[in-house]
Short mmCIF file of C-alpha atoms and ligand atoms in Angstrom, two decimals:
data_model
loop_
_atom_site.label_atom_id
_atom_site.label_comp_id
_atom_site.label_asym_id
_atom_site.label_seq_id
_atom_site.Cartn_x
_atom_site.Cartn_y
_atom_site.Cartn_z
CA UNK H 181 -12.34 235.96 -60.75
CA UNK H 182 -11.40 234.96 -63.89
CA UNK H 183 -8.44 232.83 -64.68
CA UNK H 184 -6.32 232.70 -68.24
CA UNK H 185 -6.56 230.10 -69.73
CA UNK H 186 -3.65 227.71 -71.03
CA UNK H 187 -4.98 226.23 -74.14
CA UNK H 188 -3.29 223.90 -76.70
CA UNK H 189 -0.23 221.79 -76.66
CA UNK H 190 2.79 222.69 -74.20
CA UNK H 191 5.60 224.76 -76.14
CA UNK H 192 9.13 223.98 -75.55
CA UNK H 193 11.56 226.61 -76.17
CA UNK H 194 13.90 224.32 -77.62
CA UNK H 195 13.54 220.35 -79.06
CA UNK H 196 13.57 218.36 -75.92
CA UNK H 197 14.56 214.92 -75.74
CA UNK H 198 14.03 213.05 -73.36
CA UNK H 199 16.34 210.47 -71.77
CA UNK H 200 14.20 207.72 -70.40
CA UNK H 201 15.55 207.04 -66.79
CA UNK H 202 17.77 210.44 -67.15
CA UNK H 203 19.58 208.11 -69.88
CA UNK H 204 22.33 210.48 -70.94
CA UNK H 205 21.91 213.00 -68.38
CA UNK H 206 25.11 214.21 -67.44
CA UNK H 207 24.91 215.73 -63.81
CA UNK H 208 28.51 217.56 -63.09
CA UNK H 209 32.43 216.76 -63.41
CA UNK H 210 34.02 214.89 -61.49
CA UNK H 211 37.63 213.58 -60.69
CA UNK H 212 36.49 210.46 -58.60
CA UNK H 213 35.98 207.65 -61.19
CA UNK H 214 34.42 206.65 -64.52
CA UNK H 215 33.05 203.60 -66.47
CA UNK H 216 33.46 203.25 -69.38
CA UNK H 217 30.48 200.53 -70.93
CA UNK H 218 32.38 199.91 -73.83
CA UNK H 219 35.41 198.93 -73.21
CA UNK H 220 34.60 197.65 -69.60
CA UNK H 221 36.57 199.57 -67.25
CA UNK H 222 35.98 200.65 -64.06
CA UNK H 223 38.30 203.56 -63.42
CA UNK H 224 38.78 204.96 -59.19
CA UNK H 225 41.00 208.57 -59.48
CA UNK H 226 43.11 206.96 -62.63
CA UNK H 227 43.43 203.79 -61.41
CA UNK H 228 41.88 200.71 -63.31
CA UNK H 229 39.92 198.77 -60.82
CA UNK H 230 41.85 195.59 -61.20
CA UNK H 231 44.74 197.31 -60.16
CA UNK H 232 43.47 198.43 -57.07
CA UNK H 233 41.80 195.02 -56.31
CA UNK H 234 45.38 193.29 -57.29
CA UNK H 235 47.04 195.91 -54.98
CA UNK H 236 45.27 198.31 -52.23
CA UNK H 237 42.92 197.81 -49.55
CA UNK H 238 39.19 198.96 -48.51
CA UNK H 239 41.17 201.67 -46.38
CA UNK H 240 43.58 202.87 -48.99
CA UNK H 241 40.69 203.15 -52.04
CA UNK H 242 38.44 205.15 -49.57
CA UNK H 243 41.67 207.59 -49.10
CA UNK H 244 41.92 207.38 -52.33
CA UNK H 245 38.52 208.20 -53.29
CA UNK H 246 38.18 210.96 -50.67
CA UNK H 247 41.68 212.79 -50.88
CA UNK H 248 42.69 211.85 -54.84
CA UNK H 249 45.63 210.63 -54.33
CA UNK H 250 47.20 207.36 -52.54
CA UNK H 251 48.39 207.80 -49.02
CA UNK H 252 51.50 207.53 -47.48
CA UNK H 253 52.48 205.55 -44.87
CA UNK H 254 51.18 208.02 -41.94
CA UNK H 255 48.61 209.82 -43.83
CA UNK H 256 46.70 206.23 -44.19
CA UNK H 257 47.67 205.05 -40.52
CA UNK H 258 46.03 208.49 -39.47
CA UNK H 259 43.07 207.64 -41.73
CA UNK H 260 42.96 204.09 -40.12
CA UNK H 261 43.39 205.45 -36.70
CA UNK H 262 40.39 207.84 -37.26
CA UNK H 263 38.09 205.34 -38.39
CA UNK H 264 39.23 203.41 -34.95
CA UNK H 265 37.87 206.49 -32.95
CA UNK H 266 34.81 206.93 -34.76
CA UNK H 267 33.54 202.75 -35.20
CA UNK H 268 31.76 202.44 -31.81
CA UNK H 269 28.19 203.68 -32.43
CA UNK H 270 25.95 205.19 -29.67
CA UNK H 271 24.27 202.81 -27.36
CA UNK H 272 20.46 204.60 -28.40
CA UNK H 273 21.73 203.52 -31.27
CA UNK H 274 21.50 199.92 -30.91
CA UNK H 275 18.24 200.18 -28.59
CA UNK H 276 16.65 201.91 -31.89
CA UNK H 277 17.79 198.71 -33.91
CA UNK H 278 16.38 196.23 -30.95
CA UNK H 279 13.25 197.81 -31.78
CA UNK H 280 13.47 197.28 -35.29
CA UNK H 281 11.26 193.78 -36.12
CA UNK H 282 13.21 191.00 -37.43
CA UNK H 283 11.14 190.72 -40.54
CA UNK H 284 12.65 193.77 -41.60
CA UNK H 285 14.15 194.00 -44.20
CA UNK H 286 18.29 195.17 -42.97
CA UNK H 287 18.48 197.71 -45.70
CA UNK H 288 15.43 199.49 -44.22
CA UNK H 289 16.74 198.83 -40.73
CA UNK H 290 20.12 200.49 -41.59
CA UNK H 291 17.92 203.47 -42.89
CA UNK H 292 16.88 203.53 -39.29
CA UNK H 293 20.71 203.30 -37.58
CA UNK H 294 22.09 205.65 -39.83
CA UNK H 295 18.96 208.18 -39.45
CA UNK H 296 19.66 207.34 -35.80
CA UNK H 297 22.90 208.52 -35.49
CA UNK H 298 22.21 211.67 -37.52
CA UNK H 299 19.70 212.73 -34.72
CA UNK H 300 22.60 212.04 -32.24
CA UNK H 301 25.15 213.99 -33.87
CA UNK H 302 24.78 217.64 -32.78
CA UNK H 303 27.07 218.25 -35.84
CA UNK H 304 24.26 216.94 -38.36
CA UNK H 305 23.19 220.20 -39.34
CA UNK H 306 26.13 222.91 -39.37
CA UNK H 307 26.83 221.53 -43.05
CA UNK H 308 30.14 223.14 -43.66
CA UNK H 309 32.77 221.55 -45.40
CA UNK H 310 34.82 220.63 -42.51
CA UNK H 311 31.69 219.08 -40.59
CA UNK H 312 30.87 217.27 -43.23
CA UNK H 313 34.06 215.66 -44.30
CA UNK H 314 34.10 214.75 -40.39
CA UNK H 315 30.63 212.93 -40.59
CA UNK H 316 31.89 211.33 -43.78
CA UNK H 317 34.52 209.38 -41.54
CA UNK H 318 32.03 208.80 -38.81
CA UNK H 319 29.46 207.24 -41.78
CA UNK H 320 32.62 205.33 -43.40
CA UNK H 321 33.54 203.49 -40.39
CA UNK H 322 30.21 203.50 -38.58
CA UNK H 323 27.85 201.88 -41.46
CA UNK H 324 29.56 199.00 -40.77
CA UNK H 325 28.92 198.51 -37.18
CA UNK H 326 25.38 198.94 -37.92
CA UNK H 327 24.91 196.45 -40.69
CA UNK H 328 27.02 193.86 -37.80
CA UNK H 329 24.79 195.06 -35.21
CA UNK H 330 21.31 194.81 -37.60
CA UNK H 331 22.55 191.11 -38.60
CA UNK H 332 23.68 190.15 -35.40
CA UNK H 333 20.32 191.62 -33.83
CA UNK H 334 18.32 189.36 -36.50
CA UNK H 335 19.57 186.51 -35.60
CA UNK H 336 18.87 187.05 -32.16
CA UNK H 337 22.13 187.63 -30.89
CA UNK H 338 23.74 190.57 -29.04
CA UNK H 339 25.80 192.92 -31.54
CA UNK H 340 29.67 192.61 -31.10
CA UNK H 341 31.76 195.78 -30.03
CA UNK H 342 34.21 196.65 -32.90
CA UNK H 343 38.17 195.25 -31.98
CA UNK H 344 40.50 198.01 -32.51
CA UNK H 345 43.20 195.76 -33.67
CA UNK H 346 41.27 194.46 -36.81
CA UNK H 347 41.18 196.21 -40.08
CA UNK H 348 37.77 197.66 -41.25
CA UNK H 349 36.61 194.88 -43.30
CA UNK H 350 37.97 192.77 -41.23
CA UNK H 351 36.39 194.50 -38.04
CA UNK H 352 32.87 194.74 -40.32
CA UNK H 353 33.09 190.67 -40.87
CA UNK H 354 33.56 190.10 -37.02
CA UNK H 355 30.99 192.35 -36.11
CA UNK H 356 29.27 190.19 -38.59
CA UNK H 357 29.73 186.70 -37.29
CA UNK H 358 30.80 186.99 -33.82
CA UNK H 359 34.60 185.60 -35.39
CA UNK H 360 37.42 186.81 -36.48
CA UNK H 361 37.77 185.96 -40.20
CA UNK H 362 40.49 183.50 -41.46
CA UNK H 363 42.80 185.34 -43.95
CA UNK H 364 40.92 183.96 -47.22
CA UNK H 365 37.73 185.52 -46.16
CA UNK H 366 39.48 188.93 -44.92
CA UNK H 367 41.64 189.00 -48.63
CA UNK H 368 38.25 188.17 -50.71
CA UNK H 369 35.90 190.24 -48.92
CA UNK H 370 38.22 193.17 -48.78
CA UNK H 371 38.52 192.96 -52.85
CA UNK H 372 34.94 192.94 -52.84
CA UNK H 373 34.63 196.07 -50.70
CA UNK H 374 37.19 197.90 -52.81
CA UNK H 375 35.53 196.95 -56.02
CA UNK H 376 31.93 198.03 -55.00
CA UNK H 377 33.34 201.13 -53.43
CA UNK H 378 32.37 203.73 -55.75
CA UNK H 379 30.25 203.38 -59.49
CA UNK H 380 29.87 206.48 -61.58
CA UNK H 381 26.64 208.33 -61.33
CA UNK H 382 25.11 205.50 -60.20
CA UNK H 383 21.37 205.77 -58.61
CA UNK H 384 22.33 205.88 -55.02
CA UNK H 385 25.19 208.10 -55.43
CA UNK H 386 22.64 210.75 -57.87
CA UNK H 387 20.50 210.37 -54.82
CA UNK H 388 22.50 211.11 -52.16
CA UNK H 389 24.32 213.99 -54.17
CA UNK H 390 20.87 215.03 -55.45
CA UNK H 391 19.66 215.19 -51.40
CA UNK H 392 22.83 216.73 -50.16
CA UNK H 393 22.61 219.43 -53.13
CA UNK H 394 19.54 221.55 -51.35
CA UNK H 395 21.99 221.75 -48.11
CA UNK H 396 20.15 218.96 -46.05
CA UNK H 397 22.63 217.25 -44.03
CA UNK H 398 24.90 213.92 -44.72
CA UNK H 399 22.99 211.86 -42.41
CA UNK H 400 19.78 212.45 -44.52
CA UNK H 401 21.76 212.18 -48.19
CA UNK H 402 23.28 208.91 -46.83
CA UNK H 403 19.47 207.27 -45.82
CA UNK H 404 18.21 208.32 -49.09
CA UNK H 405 21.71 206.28 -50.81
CA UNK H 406 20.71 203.43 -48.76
CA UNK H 407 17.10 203.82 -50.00
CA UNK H 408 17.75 203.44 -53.64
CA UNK H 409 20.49 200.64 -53.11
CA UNK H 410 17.82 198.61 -51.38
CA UNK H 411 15.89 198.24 -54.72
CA UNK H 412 16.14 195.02 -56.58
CA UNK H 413 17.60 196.89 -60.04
CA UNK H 414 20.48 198.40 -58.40
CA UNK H 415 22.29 196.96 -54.77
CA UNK H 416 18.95 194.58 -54.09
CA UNK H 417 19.77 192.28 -57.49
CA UNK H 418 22.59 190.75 -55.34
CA UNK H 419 20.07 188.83 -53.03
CA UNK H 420 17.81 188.09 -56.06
CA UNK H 421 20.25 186.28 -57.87
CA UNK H 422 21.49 183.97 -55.13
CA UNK H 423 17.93 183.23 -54.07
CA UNK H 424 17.57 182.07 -57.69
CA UNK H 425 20.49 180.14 -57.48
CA UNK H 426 19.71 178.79 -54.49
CA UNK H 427 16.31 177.25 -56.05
CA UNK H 428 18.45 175.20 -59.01
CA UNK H 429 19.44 171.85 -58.54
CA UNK H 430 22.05 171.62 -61.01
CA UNK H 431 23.09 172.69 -65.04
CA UNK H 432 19.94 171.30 -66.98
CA UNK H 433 17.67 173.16 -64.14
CA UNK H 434 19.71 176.23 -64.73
CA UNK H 435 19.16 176.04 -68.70
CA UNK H 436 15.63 175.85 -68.11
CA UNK H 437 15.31 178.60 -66.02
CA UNK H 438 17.39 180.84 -68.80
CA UNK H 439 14.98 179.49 -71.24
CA UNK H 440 11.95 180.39 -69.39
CA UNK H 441 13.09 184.08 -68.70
CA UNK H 442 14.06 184.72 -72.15
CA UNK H 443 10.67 183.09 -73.28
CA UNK H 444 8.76 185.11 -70.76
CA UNK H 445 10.80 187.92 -71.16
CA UNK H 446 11.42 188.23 -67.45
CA UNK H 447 14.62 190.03 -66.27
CA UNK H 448 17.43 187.62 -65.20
CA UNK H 449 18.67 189.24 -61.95
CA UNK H 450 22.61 189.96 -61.81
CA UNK H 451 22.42 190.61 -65.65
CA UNK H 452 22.47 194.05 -67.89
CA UNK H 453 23.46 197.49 -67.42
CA UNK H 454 22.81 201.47 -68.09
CA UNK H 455 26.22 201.80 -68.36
CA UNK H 456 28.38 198.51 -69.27
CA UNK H 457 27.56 197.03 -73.04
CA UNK H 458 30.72 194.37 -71.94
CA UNK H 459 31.56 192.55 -69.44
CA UNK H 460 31.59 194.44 -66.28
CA UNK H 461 35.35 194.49 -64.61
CA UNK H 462 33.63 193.72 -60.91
CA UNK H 463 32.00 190.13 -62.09
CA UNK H 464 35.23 189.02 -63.59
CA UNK H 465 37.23 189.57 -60.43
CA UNK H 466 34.09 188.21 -58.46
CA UNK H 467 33.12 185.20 -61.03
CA UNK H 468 37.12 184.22 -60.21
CA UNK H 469 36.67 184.53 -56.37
CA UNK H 470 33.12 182.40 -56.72
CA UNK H 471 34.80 179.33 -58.49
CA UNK H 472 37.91 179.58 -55.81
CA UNK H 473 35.83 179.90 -52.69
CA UNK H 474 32.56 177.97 -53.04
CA UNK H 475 34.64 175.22 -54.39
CA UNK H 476 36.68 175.48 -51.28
CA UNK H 477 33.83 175.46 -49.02
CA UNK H 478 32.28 172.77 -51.01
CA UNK H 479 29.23 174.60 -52.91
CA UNK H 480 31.11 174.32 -56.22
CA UNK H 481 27.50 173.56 -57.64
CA UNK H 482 26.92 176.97 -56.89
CA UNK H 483 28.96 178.46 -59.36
CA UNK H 484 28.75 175.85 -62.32
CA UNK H 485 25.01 176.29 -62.00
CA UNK H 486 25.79 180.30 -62.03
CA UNK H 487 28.37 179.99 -64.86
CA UNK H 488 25.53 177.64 -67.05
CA UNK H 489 23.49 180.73 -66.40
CA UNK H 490 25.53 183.17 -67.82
CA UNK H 491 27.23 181.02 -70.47
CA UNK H 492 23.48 180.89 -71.40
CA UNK H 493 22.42 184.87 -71.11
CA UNK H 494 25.46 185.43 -72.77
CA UNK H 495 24.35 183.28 -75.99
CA UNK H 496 21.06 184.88 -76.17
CA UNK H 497 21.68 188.51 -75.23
CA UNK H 498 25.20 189.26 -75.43
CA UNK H 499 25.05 190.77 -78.70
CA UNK H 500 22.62 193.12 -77.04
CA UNK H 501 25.23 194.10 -75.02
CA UNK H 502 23.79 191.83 -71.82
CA UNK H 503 26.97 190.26 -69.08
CA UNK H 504 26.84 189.20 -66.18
CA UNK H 505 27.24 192.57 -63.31
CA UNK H 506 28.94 192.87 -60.07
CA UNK H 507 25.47 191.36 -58.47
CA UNK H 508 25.53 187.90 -59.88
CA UNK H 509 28.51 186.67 -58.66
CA UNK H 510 29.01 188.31 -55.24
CA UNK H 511 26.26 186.31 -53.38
CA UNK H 512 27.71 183.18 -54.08
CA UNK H 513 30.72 184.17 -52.22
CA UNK H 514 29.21 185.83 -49.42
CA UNK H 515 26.83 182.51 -48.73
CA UNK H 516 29.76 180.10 -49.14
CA UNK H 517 31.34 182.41 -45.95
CA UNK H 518 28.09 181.75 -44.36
CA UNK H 519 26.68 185.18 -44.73
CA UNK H 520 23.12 184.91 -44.68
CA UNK H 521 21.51 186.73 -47.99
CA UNK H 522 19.40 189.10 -46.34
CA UNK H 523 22.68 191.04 -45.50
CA UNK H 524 24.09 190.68 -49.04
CA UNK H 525 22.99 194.63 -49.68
CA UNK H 526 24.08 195.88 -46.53
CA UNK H 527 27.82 194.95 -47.43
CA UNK H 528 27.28 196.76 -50.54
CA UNK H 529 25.90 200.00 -48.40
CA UNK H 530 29.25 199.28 -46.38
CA UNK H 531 31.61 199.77 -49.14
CA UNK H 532 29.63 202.48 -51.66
CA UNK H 533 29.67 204.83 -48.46
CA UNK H 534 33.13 205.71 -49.58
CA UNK H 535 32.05 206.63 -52.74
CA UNK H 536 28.78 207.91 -51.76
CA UNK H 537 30.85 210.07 -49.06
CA UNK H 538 33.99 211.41 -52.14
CA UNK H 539 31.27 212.30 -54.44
CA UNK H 540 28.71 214.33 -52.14
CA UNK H 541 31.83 216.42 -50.88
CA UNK H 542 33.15 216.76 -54.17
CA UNK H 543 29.95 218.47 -55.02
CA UNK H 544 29.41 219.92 -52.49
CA UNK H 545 32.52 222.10 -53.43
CA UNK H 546 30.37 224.15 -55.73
CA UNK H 547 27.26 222.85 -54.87
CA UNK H 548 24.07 223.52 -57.06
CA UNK H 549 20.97 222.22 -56.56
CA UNK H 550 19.68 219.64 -58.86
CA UNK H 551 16.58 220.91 -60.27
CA UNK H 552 15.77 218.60 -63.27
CA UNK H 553 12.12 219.61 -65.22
CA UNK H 554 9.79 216.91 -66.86
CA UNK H 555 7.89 217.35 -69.77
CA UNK H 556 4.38 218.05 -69.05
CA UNK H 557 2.05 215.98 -71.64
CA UNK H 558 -1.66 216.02 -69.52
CA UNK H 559 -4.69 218.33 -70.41
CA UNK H 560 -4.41 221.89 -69.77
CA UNK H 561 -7.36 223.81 -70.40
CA UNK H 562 -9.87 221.71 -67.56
CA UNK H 563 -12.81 223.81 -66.16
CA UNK H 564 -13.12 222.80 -62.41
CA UNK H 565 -16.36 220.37 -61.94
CA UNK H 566 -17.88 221.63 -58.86
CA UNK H 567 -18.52 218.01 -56.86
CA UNK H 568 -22.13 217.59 -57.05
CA UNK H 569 -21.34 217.58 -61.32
CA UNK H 570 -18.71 214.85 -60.86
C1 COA P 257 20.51 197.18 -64.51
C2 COA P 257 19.24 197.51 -65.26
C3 COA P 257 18.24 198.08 -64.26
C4 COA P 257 19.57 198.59 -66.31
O1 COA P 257 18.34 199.06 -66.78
P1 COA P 257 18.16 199.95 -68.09
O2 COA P 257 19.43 200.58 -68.51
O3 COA P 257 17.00 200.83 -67.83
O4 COA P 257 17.84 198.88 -69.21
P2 COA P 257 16.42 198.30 -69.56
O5 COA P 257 15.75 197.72 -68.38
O6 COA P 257 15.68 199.36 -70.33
O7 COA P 257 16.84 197.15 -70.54
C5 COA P 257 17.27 197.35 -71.89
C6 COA P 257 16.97 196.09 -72.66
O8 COA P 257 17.76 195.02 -72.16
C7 COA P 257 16.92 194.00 -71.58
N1 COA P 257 17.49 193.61 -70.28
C8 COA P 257 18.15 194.42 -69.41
N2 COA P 257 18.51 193.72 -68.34
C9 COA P 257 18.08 192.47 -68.52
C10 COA P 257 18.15 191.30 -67.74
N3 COA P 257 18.74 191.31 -66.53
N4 COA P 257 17.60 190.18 -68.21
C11 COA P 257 17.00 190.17 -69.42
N5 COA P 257 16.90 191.26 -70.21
C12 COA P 257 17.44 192.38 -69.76
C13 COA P 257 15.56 194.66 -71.36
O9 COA P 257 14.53 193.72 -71.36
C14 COA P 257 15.52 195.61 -72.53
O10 COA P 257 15.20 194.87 -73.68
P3 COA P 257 14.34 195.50 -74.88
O11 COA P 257 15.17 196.65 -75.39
O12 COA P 257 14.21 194.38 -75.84
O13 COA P 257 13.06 195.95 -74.27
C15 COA P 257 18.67 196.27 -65.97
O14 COA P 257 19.66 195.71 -66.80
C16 COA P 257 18.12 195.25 -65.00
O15 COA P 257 16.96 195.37 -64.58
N6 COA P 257 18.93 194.22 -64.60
C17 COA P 257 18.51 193.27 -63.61
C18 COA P 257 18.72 193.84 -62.23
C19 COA P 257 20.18 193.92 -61.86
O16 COA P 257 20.93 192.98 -62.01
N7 COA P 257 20.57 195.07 -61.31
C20 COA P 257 21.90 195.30 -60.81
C21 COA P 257 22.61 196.33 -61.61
S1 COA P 257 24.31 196.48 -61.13
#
């Protein structure tokens, strides 16, 4: 039977343009948060982020970034209390994770927990609004007994149940190390939390909005967040960066190494943005914190051979609009607590769950699904070649 035939160059109906990494795409509206590159701001429901570092907790933001508004009093010890009755996770839970081998990599492994506890949830699939705002509090406080239990299991050692008395980044951090923080490392890594809670359109939160948008189910938007975080240009830089650090031996080394990348025109992990042409809001409150506590701790070498690094990005490529971003700085902090790098990006999947949570039910309000089109530029009038012509 004979087949028509499409012949000559694809037409468009109108001038397309395209935007190279969905550069410019604008997906939907939202109320939860903007950045603005320009000017450098990081903006949660109205609220700049350095006011909600200076002032709020993990807790309060996620309220925040869920409901809209601040809590009061009861509404956020309710919150609290709720994430208290969801943070144990299911023992099959943890024998999944024993499974897991320790040269994986944790992001991958909390793939597994979290896909784990979607196929234990007979909720997972009713996706309603009111089942999935539910599993958003389940995934808020339970990604963080999973990333304890998958660093705890690495190490060898058993996971630690959660303590109901702790706060959640407090609780995540014991879970963690086996100890209860001191009050520096609860106040710093807290901060932290809050200010890598939620990002824009971001490429995790696209993806897990983009996965939740065809009606799957939260589990299965939230393993496809963690997915995309894992990579090395988004949540993954953080462990990059350090590991670079951690191969300096002091200023001159670091110079070199700027030197080198620019020469070689290698990406300097930690550095650049879609978004930010200044100085992103996140490193300054997290370049602050990394002088304070690695001095403390007595890795202040840490940070002047970080801050050489940046004073020397900044000379060659800040006019082209290239700062230091939230991923340079954080590892440096989390290693002088004595958090081993591999679980850098799991406390970044700990915290953007809020965000990742606010913006999939936001959407989900009048959901659509995304359907974006690519511009087709291969052959199109081929004759098959039966296989003895090939
Ligand atoms: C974040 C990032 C992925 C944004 O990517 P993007 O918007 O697609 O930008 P591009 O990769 O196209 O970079 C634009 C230009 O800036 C340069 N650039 C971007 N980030 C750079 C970096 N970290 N080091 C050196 N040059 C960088 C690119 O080489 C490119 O230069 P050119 O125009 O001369 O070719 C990118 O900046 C990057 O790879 N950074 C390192 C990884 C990282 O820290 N990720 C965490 C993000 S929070």
């Amino acid at each position: 039977m004979s087949q028509p035939k499409y012949v000559g160059k694809m037409e468009w109906p109108v001038a397309v343009q395209i935007g190279k990494g969905l550069e410019g795409a604008i997906t939907s509206e939202t109320e939860i948060g903007y950045v603005d590159g320009e000017k450098g701001w990081l903006v949660y429901r109205g609220y700049n982020i350095f006011e909600l570092a200076e002032n709020s907790t993990f807790e309060e933001t996620t309220y925040l970034l869920l409901y809209g508004k601040l809590p009061t009093q009861k509404e956020l010890d309710e919150f609290k209390q709720k994430l208290v009755s969801y943070r144990e996770i299911p023992g099959e839970v943890i024998d999944t994770l024993r499974k897991v081998p320790k040269t994986t990599h944790p992001m991958a492994a909390l793939e597994t927990g979290i896909g784990m506890l979607g196929c234990l949830d007979p909720d997972a699939d009713k996706c309603t609004m009111e089942s999935e705002t539910e599993i958003s509090f389940k995934l808020i406080a339970q990604m963080a007994t999973v990333a304890g239990a998958i660093g705890r299991l690495r190490q060898g050692k058993e996971p630690v149940d959660p303590d109901p008395t702790l706060e959640h980044t407090a609780n995540y951090l014991y879970m963690t190390t086996g100890k209860k923080p001191d009050e520096l490392m609860e106040k710093v890594m807290d901060v932290a939390m809050i200010l890598h809670a939620d990002h824009g359109m971001n490429n995790s939160t696209f993806t897990t909005m983009c996965i939740h948008s065809t009606l799957s189910d939260m589990y299965s938007a939230i393993v496809g967040g963690i997915g995309s975080l894992k990579g090395p240009l988004h949540g993954g830089a953080n462990e990059q960066a350090l590991a670079v650090l951690l191969k300096l031996k002091d200023e001159e080394d670091a110079t070199r190494y700027v030197k080198d990348c620019i020469a070689n025109k290698k990406k300097i992990m930690g550095f650049g943005h879609r978004v930010y042409k200044a100085y992103d809001p996140r490193a300054k409150v997290l370049g602050k914190f990394s002088q304070d506590v690695t001095e403390k701790k007595g890795m202040g070498h840490l940070y002047r051979i970080a801050k050489r690094i940046e004073d020397e990005v900044i000379a060659a490529y800040g006019e082209k609009g290239i700062f230091p971003n939230v991923d340079f700085y954080s590892g440096t902090v989390y290693y002088a607590f004595g958090i081993e790098p591999a679980m850098f990006t799991p406390i970044f999947a700990v915290s953007r769950i809020s965000g990742w949570c606010a913006r999939v039910l936001e959407y989900f309000r009048d959901n659509r699904i995304f359907r974006p089109r690519a511009m087709y530029v291969g052959p199109r009038d081929l004759t098959y070649v039966p296989m003895d012509k090939r």
